[in-house]
Amino acid sequence: MSDSKNKGKAPERREDDNDSSSNSVPSSGGATKKLSAKMLESLMESNPALKNELASMDKETAAKTLANMDVSQLLTGLSLGSTKNQKDMASYKFWQTQPVPRFDDRATQAAAPQGPIKMIDPEKVSKTPDALLEGFEWCTLDLTNENELRELYELLNNHYVEDDNAMFRFAYSQSFLHWALMSPGWKKEWHVGVRATKSRKLVASICGVPTELRVRGDRIKVTEINFLCIHKKLRSKRLAPVLIKEITRRCYLEGIYQAIYTAGIILPTPVSSCRYYHRALDWLKLYEVGFSPLPHGSTKARQISKNHLPSTTATPGLRPMESKDIDAVHDLLERYLLRFDMNQAFTREEIDHWLVYKPQAGKEQVVWAYVVEDPDTHKITDFVSFYNLESTVIDNPKHGVVRAAYLYYYASETAFTEDKSALKSRLQMLMNDALICARQAKFDVFNALTSHDNPLFLEQLKFGAGDGQLHFYLFNYRTAAIAGGINDKNLPDEKKMGGVGVVML
Ligand SMILES: CC(C)(COP(=O)(O)OP(=O)(O)OC[C@H]1O[C@@H](n2cnc3c(N)ncnc32)[C@H](O)[C@@H]1OP(=O)(O)O)[C@@H](O)C(=O)NCCC(=O)NCCS
């Protein structure tokens, strides 16, 4: 499921059991020529996204494409799309006009100072939006109004991010949208919509919420941009740039001149790139919906037993987070996040909003957070959280949705001990418990990026490499590239940690 070409946040179908990805495989481009037919067949079986992409090409193009690819990347499960969609700077007709770094800035970046790319004069910011296509008009969504929340939900449910093969589409619940878009300090003006003038139908959206980031010691007020979506019938009409310019204008009017956003596609220019990893909780269901392949030489029974989890958690003192834990979690998380080059600076109010689940009749749970309370000192030593993001399974006779838990923020006091291996073993235990909790909450898959300290546990806890990347972007802000937890073979690497300490929904 996903969007490696679009948003990259949802998983592409995962690579499972990449037994073939041994280091002995040549890693230079063109090495596929040396693969035997049997190896190629096995490669295709373990990389269904690639298989589908190649199936749509004629034989000769497919052979040429394969020959030009880096076999080490193929074996780690990336689809062609994760590398193919970068254009020349000159072809980004819109983005080349915006205050974002150019691709070639990378070379000179070391010399360029970190900070805003363009100084904005608030006096010169237009007080009115640009004109829209004939027959459409701007609107500001009132998400406290159930009907308008439902309209946004319906737009996204029918037109938001899908995987390349149109098998899965993100299905953000109304509770999720409420949580994501009405965080502390939220502004109605930043919930931007476009309506068809005659029918009043909502046909496009772009939203933002305010927060603060720390980027290598600088603290910046930013808007987190999300839910850029255009009705399928209105695509390729250059409406996206108009939406982006409009939310930019509305942010400038509020005195916010920087933004953070993510996408699965390459735009000028990612500040960091992470890779998706997926841990099957209900392997059989993931297989039945076409998300997880049956690895060559394995059986369904073997896969089920490989992904089996214990029924009880192992960390002494693990329990659901409550309001009384807010201060302790806030303190721990702030210290933990300061270890990363780019991280979110939370207020107490934000911790309450983002992490503490408050049951409400008729509203589904969006976030699950657990703390570890030391049984002797009663100090909070660790915490872990995940959120619920379902995906609609398009056209499957047996299953309508896949319930995915996404790893959210976490922290552990062991990060501050001298013993570097202590954090690794602690996180392995804590995250395995998170998997168990997610399984108990009936999730089918647990997704995580290579951000934060995740390379310390992804492979050990049987997460499989996904074929989607998530690129992070900063608008109107320049800083040197930030590590995304992956190496040049696109695999999790402990030496590449310490970069991304922010989670975007
Ligand atoms: C993403 C989406 C809004 C783009 O709309 P579109 O009709 O395909 O594109 P438009 O003709 O309006 O605009 C094209 C411009 O938008 C840019 N663009 C496309 N997707 C973008 C994205 N996700 N973020 C920022 N810019 C994007 C393109 O690069 C292009 O600009 P360029 O000339 O500088 O390269 C639309 O495809 C959509 O709703 N997709 C499903 C939801 C989705 O993927 N949302 C994005 C999540 S990050």
mmCIF file of N, CA, C and O in Angstrom, residues 14-77:
data_model
loop_
_atom_site.group_PDB
_atom_site.id
_atom_site.type_symbol
_atom_site.label_atom_id
_atom_site.label_comp_id
_atom_site.label_asym_id
_atom_site.label_seq_id
_atom_site.Cartn_x
_atom_site.Cartn_y
_atom_site.Cartn_z
ATOM 1 N N ARG A 14 5.582 -4.705 0.978
ATOM 2 C CA ARG A 14 6.865 -4.893 1.617
ATOM 3 C C ARG A 14 7.647 -6.055 1.051
ATOM 4 O O ARG A 14 7.105 -7.003 0.524
ATOM 5 N N GLU A 15 8.895 -5.919 1.209
ATOM 6 C CA GLU A 15 9.812 -6.972 0.892
ATOM 7 C C GLU A 15 9.847 -7.885 2.093
ATOM 8 O O GLU A 15 9.982 -7.436 3.213
ATOM 9 N N ASP A 16 9.688 -9.122 1.880
ATOM 10 C CA ASP A 16 9.692 -10.023 3.029
ATOM 11 C C ASP A 16 10.804 -11.039 2.831
ATOM 12 O O ASP A 16 10.978 -11.562 1.743
ATOM 13 N N ASP A 17 11.537 -11.301 3.868
ATOM 14 C CA ASP A 17 12.550 -12.349 3.804
ATOM 15 C C ASP A 17 13.493 -12.192 2.632
ATOM 16 O O ASP A 17 13.562 -13.031 1.751
ATOM 17 N N ASN A 18 14.197 -11.110 2.612
ATOM 18 C CA ASN A 18 15.122 -10.924 1.508
ATOM 19 C C ASN A 18 16.338 -11.799 1.660
ATOM 20 O O ASN A 18 17.450 -11.336 1.780
ATOM 21 N N ASP A 19 16.104 -13.098 1.634
ATOM 22 C CA ASP A 19 17.224 -14.006 1.861
ATOM 23 C C ASP A 19 18.296 -13.804 0.796
ATOM 24 O O ASP A 19 19.455 -14.067 0.993
ATOM 25 N N SER A 20 17.839 -13.349 -0.376
ATOM 26 C CA SER A 20 18.783 -13.225 -1.479
ATOM 27 C C SER A 20 19.664 -11.991 -1.362
ATOM 28 O O SER A 20 20.581 -11.826 -2.139
ATOM 29 N N SER A 21 19.383 -11.115 -0.386
ATOM 30 C CA SER A 21 20.143 -9.864 -0.364
ATOM 31 C C SER A 21 21.478 -10.012 0.365
ATOM 32 O O SER A 21 21.808 -9.249 1.236
ATOM 33 N N SER A 22 22.210 -11.041 0.004
ATOM 34 C CA SER A 22 23.485 -11.223 0.689
ATOM 35 C C SER A 22 24.497 -10.232 0.140
ATOM 36 O O SER A 22 24.377 -9.747 -0.970
ATOM 37 N N ASN A 23 25.520 -9.965 0.926
ATOM 38 C CA ASN A 23 26.498 -8.975 0.507
ATOM 39 C C ASN A 23 27.351 -9.433 -0.660
ATOM 40 O O ASN A 23 28.057 -8.668 -1.244
ATOM 41 N N SER A 24 27.275 -10.721 -0.964
ATOM 42 C CA SER A 24 28.124 -11.208 -2.041
ATOM 43 C C SER A 24 27.568 -10.808 -3.411
ATOM 44 O O SER A 24 28.236 -10.932 -4.406
ATOM 45 N N VAL A 25 26.352 -10.309 -3.433
ATOM 46 C CA VAL A 25 25.784 -9.929 -4.720
ATOM 47 C C VAL A 25 26.447 -8.641 -5.202
ATOM 48 O O VAL A 25 26.601 -7.705 -4.435
ATOM 49 N N PRO A 26 26.858 -8.624 -6.477
ATOM 50 C CA PRO A 26 27.507 -7.412 -6.967
ATOM 51 C C PRO A 26 26.585 -6.209 -6.860
ATOM 52 O O PRO A 26 25.387 -6.328 -7.056
ATOM 53 N N SER A 27 27.129 -5.056 -6.554
ATOM 54 C CA SER A 27 26.250 -3.925 -6.313
ATOM 55 C C SER A 27 26.359 -2.835 -7.354
ATOM 56 O O SER A 27 25.782 -1.787 -7.223
ATOM 57 N N SER A 28 27.116 -3.085 -8.413
ATOM 58 C CA SER A 28 27.222 -2.016 -9.398
ATOM 59 C C SER A 28 26.058 -2.072 -10.369
ATOM 60 O O SER A 28 25.457 -3.102 -10.580
ATOM 61 N N GLY A 29 25.760 -0.922 -10.997
ATOM 62 C CA GLY A 29 24.715 -0.890 -12.003
ATOM 63 C C GLY A 29 25.043 -1.864 -13.109
ATOM 64 O O GLY A 29 26.200 -2.074 -13.450
ATOM 65 N N GLY A 30 24.042 -2.484 -13.680
ATOM 66 C CA GLY A 30 24.265 -3.388 -14.783
ATOM 67 C C GLY A 30 24.584 -4.792 -14.346
ATOM 68 O O GLY A 30 24.705 -5.700 -15.158
ATOM 69 N N ALA A 31 24.694 -5.001 -13.065
ATOM 70 C CA ALA A 31 25.061 -6.328 -12.582
ATOM 71 C C ALA A 31 23.975 -7.351 -12.829
ATOM 72 O O ALA A 31 24.228 -8.543 -12.802
ATOM 73 N N THR A 32 22.755 -6.883 -13.107
ATOM 74 C CA THR A 32 21.670 -7.833 -13.335
ATOM 75 C C THR A 32 21.943 -8.730 -14.534
ATOM 76 O O THR A 32 21.391 -9.803 -14.631
ATOM 77 N N LYS A 33 22.777 -8.241 -15.448
ATOM 78 C CA LYS A 33 23.091 -9.064 -16.618
ATOM 79 C C LYS A 33 23.686 -10.393 -16.179
ATOM 80 O O LYS A 33 23.572 -11.393 -16.839
ATOM 81 N N LYS A 34 24.357 -10.385 -15.031
ATOM 82 C CA LYS A 34 25.035 -11.604 -14.597
ATOM 83 C C LYS A 34 24.115 -12.530 -13.807
ATOM 84 O O LYS A 34 24.506 -13.600 -13.413
ATOM 85 N N LEU A 35 22.889 -12.124 -13.544
ATOM 86 C CA LEU A 35 22.001 -12.978 -12.762
ATOM 87 C C LEU A 35 21.441 -14.094 -13.633
ATOM 88 O O LEU A 35 21.069 -13.864 -14.776
ATOM 89 N N SER A 36 21.344 -15.289 -13.046
ATOM 90 C CA SER A 36 20.754 -16.385 -13.794
ATOM 91 C C SER A 36 19.246 -16.186 -13.849
ATOM 92 O O SER A 36 18.679 -15.409 -13.070
ATOM 93 N N ALA A 37 18.587 -16.935 -14.767
ATOM 94 C CA ALA A 37 17.127 -16.797 -14.896
ATOM 95 C C ALA A 37 16.466 -17.128 -13.570
ATOM 96 O O ALA A 37 15.493 -16.491 -13.161
ATOM 97 N N LYS A 38 17.027 -18.130 -12.860
ATOM 98 C CA LYS A 38 16.415 -18.543 -11.597
ATOM 99 C C LYS A 38 16.526 -17.428 -10.541
ATOM 100 O O LYS A 38 15.570 -17.142 -9.813
ATOM 101 N N MET A 39 17.689 -16.803 -10.527
ATOM 102 C CA MET A 39 17.877 -15.714 -9.559
ATOM 103 C C MET A 39 16.931 -14.555 -9.869
ATOM 104 O O MET A 39 16.362 -13.940 -8.982
ATOM 105 N N LEU A 40 16.794 -14.307 -11.200
ATOM 106 C CA LEU A 40 15.892 -13.216 -11.589
ATOM 107 C C LEU A 40 14.466 -13.505 -11.155
ATOM 108 O O LEU A 40 13.764 -12.638 -10.625
ATOM 109 N N GLU A 41 14.074 -14.773 -11.357
ATOM 110 C CA GLU A 41 12.708 -15.160 -10.993
ATOM 111 C C GLU A 41 12.493 -14.956 -9.500
ATOM 112 O O GLU A 41 11.487 -14.389 -9.056
ATOM 113 N N SER A 42 13.500 -15.371 -8.718
ATOM 114 C CA SER A 42 13.376 -15.239 -7.267
ATOM 115 C C SER A 42 13.359 -13.761 -6.854
ATOM 116 O O SER A 42 12.621 -13.349 -5.963
ATOM 117 N N LEU A 43 14.170 -12.980 -7.586
ATOM 118 C CA LEU A 43 14.215 -11.535 -7.322
ATOM 119 C C LEU A 43 12.838 -10.908 -7.540
ATOM 120 O O LEU A 43 12.343 -10.123 -6.735
ATOM 121 N N MET A 44 12.203 -11.320 -8.652
ATOM 122 C CA MET A 44 10.871 -10.777 -8.967
ATOM 123 C C MET A 44 9.861 -11.199 -7.899
ATOM 124 O O MET A 44 9.013 -10.415 -7.496
ATOM 125 N N GLU A 45 9.943 -12.462 -7.474
ATOM 126 C CA GLU A 45 8.977 -12.941 -6.484
ATOM 127 C C GLU A 45 9.100 -12.157 -5.184
ATOM 128 O O GLU A 45 8.128 -11.906 -4.504
ATOM 129 N N SER A 46 10.332 -11.803 -4.854
ATOM 130 C CA SER A 46 10.487 -11.110 -3.573
ATOM 131 C C SER A 46 10.339 -9.592 -3.725
ATOM 132 O O SER A 46 10.481 -8.859 -2.780
ATOM 133 N N ASN A 47 10.084 -9.136 -4.941
ATOM 134 C CA ASN A 47 9.934 -7.694 -5.150
ATOM 135 C C ASN A 47 8.730 -7.443 -6.064
ATOM 136 O O ASN A 47 8.873 -7.100 -7.237
ATOM 137 N N PRO A 48 7.511 -7.638 -5.514
ATOM 138 C CA PRO A 48 6.323 -7.568 -6.363
ATOM 139 C C PRO A 48 6.090 -6.209 -7.009
ATOM 140 O O PRO A 48 5.564 -6.137 -8.107
ATOM 141 N N ALA A 49 6.524 -5.133 -6.350
ATOM 142 C CA ALA A 49 6.304 -3.806 -6.941
ATOM 143 C C ALA A 49 7.101 -3.686 -8.233
ATOM 144 O O ALA A 49 6.610 -3.221 -9.256
ATOM 145 N N LEU A 50 8.342 -4.170 -8.166
ATOM 146 C CA LEU A 50 9.199 -4.124 -9.345
ATOM 147 C C LEU A 50 8.616 -5.022 -10.446
ATOM 148 O O LEU A 50 8.568 -4.640 -11.618
ATOM 149 N N LYS A 51 8.141 -6.194 -10.038
ATOM 150 C CA LYS A 51 7.579 -7.139 -11.004
ATOM 151 C C LYS A 51 6.420 -6.476 -11.766
ATOM 152 O O LYS A 51 6.336 -6.563 -12.989
ATOM 153 N N ASN A 52 5.562 -5.803 -11.028
ATOM 154 C CA ASN A 52 4.419 -5.129 -11.657
ATOM 155 C C ASN A 52 4.872 -4.029 -12.599
ATOM 156 O O ASN A 52 4.324 -3.858 -13.679
ATOM 157 N N GLU A 53 5.888 -3.277 -12.164
ATOM 158 C CA GLU A 53 6.348 -2.179 -13.011
ATOM 159 C C GLU A 53 6.945 -2.722 -14.315
ATOM 160 O O GLU A 53 6.708 -2.187 -15.382
ATOM 161 N N LEU A 54 7.694 -3.825 -14.185
ATOM 162 C CA LEU A 54 8.327 -4.375 -15.377
ATOM 163 C C LEU A 54 7.293 -5.021 -16.300
ATOM 164 O O LEU A 54 7.429 -5.006 -17.520
ATOM 165 N N ALA A 55 6.221 -5.557 -15.686
ATOM 166 C CA ALA A 55 5.193 -6.232 -16.480
ATOM 167 C C ALA A 55 4.514 -5.261 -17.446
ATOM 168 O O ALA A 55 4.028 -5.656 -18.503
ATOM 169 N N SER A 56 4.519 -3.975 -17.083
ATOM 170 C CA SER A 56 3.837 -3.018 -17.953
ATOM 171 C C SER A 56 4.739 -2.553 -19.114
ATOM 172 O O SER A 56 4.333 -1.778 -19.949
ATOM 173 N N MET A 57 5.985 -3.049 -19.154
ATOM 174 C CA MET A 57 6.906 -2.613 -20.231
ATOM 175 C C MET A 57 7.038 -3.727 -21.270
ATOM 176 O O MET A 57 6.817 -4.898 -20.958
ATOM 177 N N ASP A 58 7.473 -3.366 -22.503
ATOM 178 C CA ASP A 58 7.760 -4.453 -23.432
ATOM 179 C C ASP A 58 9.080 -5.102 -23.021
ATOM 180 O O ASP A 58 9.834 -4.552 -22.216
ATOM 181 N N LYS A 59 9.333 -6.306 -23.582
ATOM 182 C CA LYS A 59 10.460 -7.125 -23.100
ATOM 183 C C LYS A 59 11.788 -6.389 -23.157
ATOM 184 O O LYS A 59 12.579 -6.420 -22.218
ATOM 185 N N GLU A 60 11.994 -5.714 -24.299
ATOM 186 C CA GLU A 60 13.285 -5.068 -24.513
ATOM 187 C C GLU A 60 13.514 -3.930 -23.492
ATOM 188 O O GLU A 60 14.573 -3.840 -22.873
ATOM 189 N N THR A 61 12.471 -3.101 -23.300
ATOM 190 C CA THR A 61 12.603 -1.986 -22.340
ATOM 191 C C THR A 61 12.834 -2.532 -20.936
ATOM 192 O O THR A 61 13.653 -2.013 -20.169
ATOM 193 N N ALA A 62 12.096 -3.617 -20.610
ATOM 194 C CA ALA A 62 12.235 -4.191 -19.266
ATOM 195 C C ALA A 62 13.664 -4.688 -19.051
ATOM 196 O O ALA A 62 14.275 -4.443 -18.000
ATOM 197 N N ALA A 63 14.211 -5.367 -20.091
ATOM 198 C CA ALA A 63 15.570 -5.903 -19.961
ATOM 199 C C ALA A 63 16.571 -4.765 -19.798
ATOM 200 O O ALA A 63 17.462 -4.803 -18.952
ATOM 201 N N LYS A 64 16.392 -3.695 -20.603
ATOM 202 C CA LYS A 64 17.312 -2.544 -20.529
ATOM 203 C C LYS A 64 17.215 -1.876 -19.160
ATOM 204 O O LYS A 64 18.230 -1.528 -18.543
ATOM 205 N N THR A 65 15.990 -1.726 -18.688
ATOM 206 C CA THR A 65 15.781 -1.054 -17.392
ATOM 207 C C THR A 65 16.469 -1.827 -16.289
ATOM 208 O O THR A 65 17.184 -1.268 -15.453
ATOM 209 N N LEU A 66 16.266 -3.144 -16.330
ATOM 210 C CA LEU A 66 16.884 -3.982 -15.300
ATOM 211 C C LEU A 66 18.400 -3.893 -15.355
ATOM 212 O O LEU A 66 19.075 -3.783 -14.335
ATOM 213 N N ALA A 67 18.920 -3.930 -16.600
ATOM 214 C CA ALA A 67 20.373 -3.913 -16.752
ATOM 215 C C ALA A 67 20.972 -2.622 -16.216
ATOM 216 O O ALA A 67 22.108 -2.587 -15.762
ATOM 217 N N ASN A 68 20.181 -1.555 -16.236
ATOM 218 C CA ASN A 68 20.710 -0.274 -15.780
ATOM 219 C C ASN A 68 20.509 -0.029 -14.301
ATOM 220 O O ASN A 68 20.884 0.997 -13.782
ATOM 221 N N MET A 69 19.875 -0.975 -13.631
ATOM 222 C CA MET A 69 19.606 -0.731 -12.216
ATOM 223 C C MET A 69 20.690 -1.296 -11.326
ATOM 224 O O MET A 69 21.403 -2.225 -11.691
ATOM 225 N N ASP A 70 20.752 -0.743 -10.164
ATOM 226 C CA ASP A 70 21.710 -1.207 -9.179
ATOM 227 C C ASP A 70 21.121 -2.437 -8.496
ATOM 228 O O ASP A 70 20.103 -2.370 -7.827
ATOM 229 N N VAL A 71 21.770 -3.576 -8.698
ATOM 230 C CA VAL A 71 21.163 -4.815 -8.220
ATOM 231 C C VAL A 71 21.024 -4.834 -6.693
ATOM 232 O O VAL A 71 20.099 -5.427 -6.148
ATOM 233 N N SER A 72 21.901 -4.153 -6.012
ATOM 234 C CA SER A 72 21.790 -4.175 -4.548
ATOM 235 C C SER A 72 20.503 -3.484 -4.118
ATOM 236 O O SER A 72 19.869 -3.866 -3.155
ATOM 237 N N GLN A 73 20.107 -2.465 -4.912
ATOM 238 C CA GLN A 73 18.853 -1.785 -4.591
ATOM 239 C C GLN A 73 17.665 -2.689 -4.906
ATOM 240 O O GLN A 73 16.701 -2.757 -4.154
ATOM 241 N N LEU A 74 17.774 -3.404 -6.042
ATOM 242 C CA LEU A 74 16.677 -4.310 -6.392
ATOM 243 C C LEU A 74 16.467 -5.330 -5.291
ATOM 244 O O LEU A 74 15.352 -5.626 -4.891
ATOM 245 N N LEU A 75 17.575 -5.837 -4.786
ATOM 246 C CA LEU A 75 17.457 -6.894 -3.787
ATOM 247 C C LEU A 75 16.963 -6.379 -2.449
ATOM 248 O O LEU A 75 16.458 -7.130 -1.640
ATOM 249 N N THR A 76 17.106 -5.098 -2.214
ATOM 250 C CA THR A 76 16.581 -4.584 -0.946
ATOM 251 C C THR A 76 15.124 -4.176 -1.092
ATOM 252 O O THR A 76 14.529 -3.663 -0.166
ATOM 253 N N GLY A 77 14.545 -4.384 -2.282
ATOM 254 C CA GLY A 77 13.104 -4.253 -2.402
ATOM 255 C C GLY A 77 12.603 -2.916 -2.899
ATOM 256 O O GLY A 77 11.412 -2.665 -2.870
#
